[in-house]
mmCIF file of C-alpha atoms in Angstrom:
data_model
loop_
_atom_site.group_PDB
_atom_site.id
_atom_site.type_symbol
_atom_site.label_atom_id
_atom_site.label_comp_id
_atom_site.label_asym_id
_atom_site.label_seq_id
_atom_site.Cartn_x
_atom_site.Cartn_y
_atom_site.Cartn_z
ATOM 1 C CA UNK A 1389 33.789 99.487 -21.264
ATOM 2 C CA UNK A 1390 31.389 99.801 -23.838
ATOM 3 C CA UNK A 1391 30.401 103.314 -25.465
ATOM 4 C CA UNK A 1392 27.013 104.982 -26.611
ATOM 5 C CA UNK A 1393 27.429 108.081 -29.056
ATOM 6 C CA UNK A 1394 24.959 110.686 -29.949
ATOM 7 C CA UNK A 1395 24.852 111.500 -33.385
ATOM 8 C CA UNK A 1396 22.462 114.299 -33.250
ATOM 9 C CA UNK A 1397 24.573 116.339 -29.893
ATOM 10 C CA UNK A 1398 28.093 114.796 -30.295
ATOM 11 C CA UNK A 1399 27.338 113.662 -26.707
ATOM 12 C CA UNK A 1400 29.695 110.192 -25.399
ATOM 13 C CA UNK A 1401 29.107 107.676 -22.943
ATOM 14 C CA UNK A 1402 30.990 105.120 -21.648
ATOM 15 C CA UNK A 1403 29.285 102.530 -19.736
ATOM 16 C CA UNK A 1404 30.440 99.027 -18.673
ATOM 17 C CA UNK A 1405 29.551 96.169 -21.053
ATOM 18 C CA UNK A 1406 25.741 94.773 -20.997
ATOM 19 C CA UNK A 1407 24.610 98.267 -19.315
ATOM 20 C CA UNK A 1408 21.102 99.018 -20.119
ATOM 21 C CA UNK A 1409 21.424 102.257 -22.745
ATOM 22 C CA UNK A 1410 18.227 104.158 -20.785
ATOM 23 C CA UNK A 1411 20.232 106.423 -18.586
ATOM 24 C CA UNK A 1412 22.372 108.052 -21.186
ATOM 25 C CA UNK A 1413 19.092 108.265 -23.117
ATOM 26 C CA UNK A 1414 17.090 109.889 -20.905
ATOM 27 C CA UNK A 1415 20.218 112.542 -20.444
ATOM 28 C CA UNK A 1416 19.920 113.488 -24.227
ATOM 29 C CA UNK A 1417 16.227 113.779 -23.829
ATOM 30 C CA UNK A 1418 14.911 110.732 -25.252
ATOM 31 C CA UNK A 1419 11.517 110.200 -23.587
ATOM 32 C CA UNK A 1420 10.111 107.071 -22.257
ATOM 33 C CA UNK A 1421 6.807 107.236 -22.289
ATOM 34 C CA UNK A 1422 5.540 103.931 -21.120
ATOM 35 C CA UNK A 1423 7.806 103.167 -18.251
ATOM 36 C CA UNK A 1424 10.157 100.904 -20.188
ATOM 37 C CA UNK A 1425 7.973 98.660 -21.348
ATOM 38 C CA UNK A 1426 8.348 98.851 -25.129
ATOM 39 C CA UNK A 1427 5.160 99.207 -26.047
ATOM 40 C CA UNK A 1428 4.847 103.242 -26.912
ATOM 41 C CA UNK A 1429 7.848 103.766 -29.130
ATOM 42 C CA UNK A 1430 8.847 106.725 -28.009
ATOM 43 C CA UNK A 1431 12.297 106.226 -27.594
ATOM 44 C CA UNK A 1432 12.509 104.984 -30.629
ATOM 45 C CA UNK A 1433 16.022 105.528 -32.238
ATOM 46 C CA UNK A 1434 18.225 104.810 -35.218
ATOM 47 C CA UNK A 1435 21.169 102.566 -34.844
ATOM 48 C CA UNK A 1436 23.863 104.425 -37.053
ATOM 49 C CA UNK A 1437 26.555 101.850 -36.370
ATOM 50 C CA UNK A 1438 27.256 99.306 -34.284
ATOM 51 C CA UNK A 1439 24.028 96.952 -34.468
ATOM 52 C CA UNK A 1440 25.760 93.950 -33.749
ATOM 53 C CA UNK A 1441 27.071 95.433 -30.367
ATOM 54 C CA UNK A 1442 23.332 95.278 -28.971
ATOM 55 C CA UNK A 1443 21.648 92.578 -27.373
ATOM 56 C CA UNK A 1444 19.079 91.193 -29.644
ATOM 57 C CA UNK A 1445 15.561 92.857 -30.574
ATOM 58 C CA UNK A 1446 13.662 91.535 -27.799
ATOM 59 C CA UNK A 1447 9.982 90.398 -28.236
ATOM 60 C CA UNK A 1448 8.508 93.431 -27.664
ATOM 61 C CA UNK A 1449 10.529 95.504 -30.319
ATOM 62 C CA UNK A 1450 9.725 92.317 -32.934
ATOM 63 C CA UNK A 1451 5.867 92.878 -31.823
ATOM 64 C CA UNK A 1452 6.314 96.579 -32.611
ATOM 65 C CA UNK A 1453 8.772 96.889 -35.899
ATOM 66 C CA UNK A 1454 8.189 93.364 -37.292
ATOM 67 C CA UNK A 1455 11.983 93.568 -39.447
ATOM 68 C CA UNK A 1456 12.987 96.827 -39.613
ATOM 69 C CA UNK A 1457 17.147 97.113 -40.022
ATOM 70 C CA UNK A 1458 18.291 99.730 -37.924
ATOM 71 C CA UNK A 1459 15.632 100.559 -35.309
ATOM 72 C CA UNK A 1460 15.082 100.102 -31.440
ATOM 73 C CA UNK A 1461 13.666 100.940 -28.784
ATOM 74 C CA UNK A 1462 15.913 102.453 -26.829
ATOM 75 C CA UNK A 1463 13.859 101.095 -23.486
ATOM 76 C CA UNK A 1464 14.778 97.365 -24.853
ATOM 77 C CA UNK A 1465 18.431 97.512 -25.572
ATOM 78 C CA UNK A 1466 21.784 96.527 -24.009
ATOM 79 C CA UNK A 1467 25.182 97.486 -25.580
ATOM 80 C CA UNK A 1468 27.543 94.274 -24.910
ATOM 81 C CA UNK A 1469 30.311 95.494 -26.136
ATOM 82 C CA UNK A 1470 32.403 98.462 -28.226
ATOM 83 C CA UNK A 1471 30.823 101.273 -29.645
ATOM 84 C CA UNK A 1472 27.363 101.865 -31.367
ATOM 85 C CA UNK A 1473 26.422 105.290 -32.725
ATOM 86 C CA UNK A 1474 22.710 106.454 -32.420
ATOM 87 C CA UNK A 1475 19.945 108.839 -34.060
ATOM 88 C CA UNK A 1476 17.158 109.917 -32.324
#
């Protein structure tokens, strides 16, 4: 089981490794604007720690950022595995 923490409410979730991150999102109150298609960013979010436990930026978040270090779109990632720590 892989875990998502909050760093702005303290709020932990564990979900099983490769889960989609959107559900425990949208309970914190991250919006999604555009349906999950990564092309609003407004679930945009800071990766605190734990990058390298996400899937990698997909095409739409490199068409968005370009290289920016520690943000996502929250719509585009997968956790794979331990524990990444987020800022939205």
């Amino acid at each position: 089981m892989a875990k998502v923490i909050f760093e702005n409410t303290k709020e932990e979730f564990s979900l099983p490794d490769g889960s989609s991150i959107i559900k425990p999102c949208e309970k914190v109150g991250i919006n999604f604007a555009c349906g999950y298609e990564g092309i609003c960013g407004s679930c945009l979010i800071e990766i605190v720690e734990g990058m390298e436990n996400l899937n990698k930026p997909t095409q739409a978040e490199e068409d968005f950022f370009g290289e920016i270090e520690n943000k996502r779109l929250a719509c585009q990632c997968k956790i794979l595995k331990n524990t990444v720590k987020i800022k939205f």
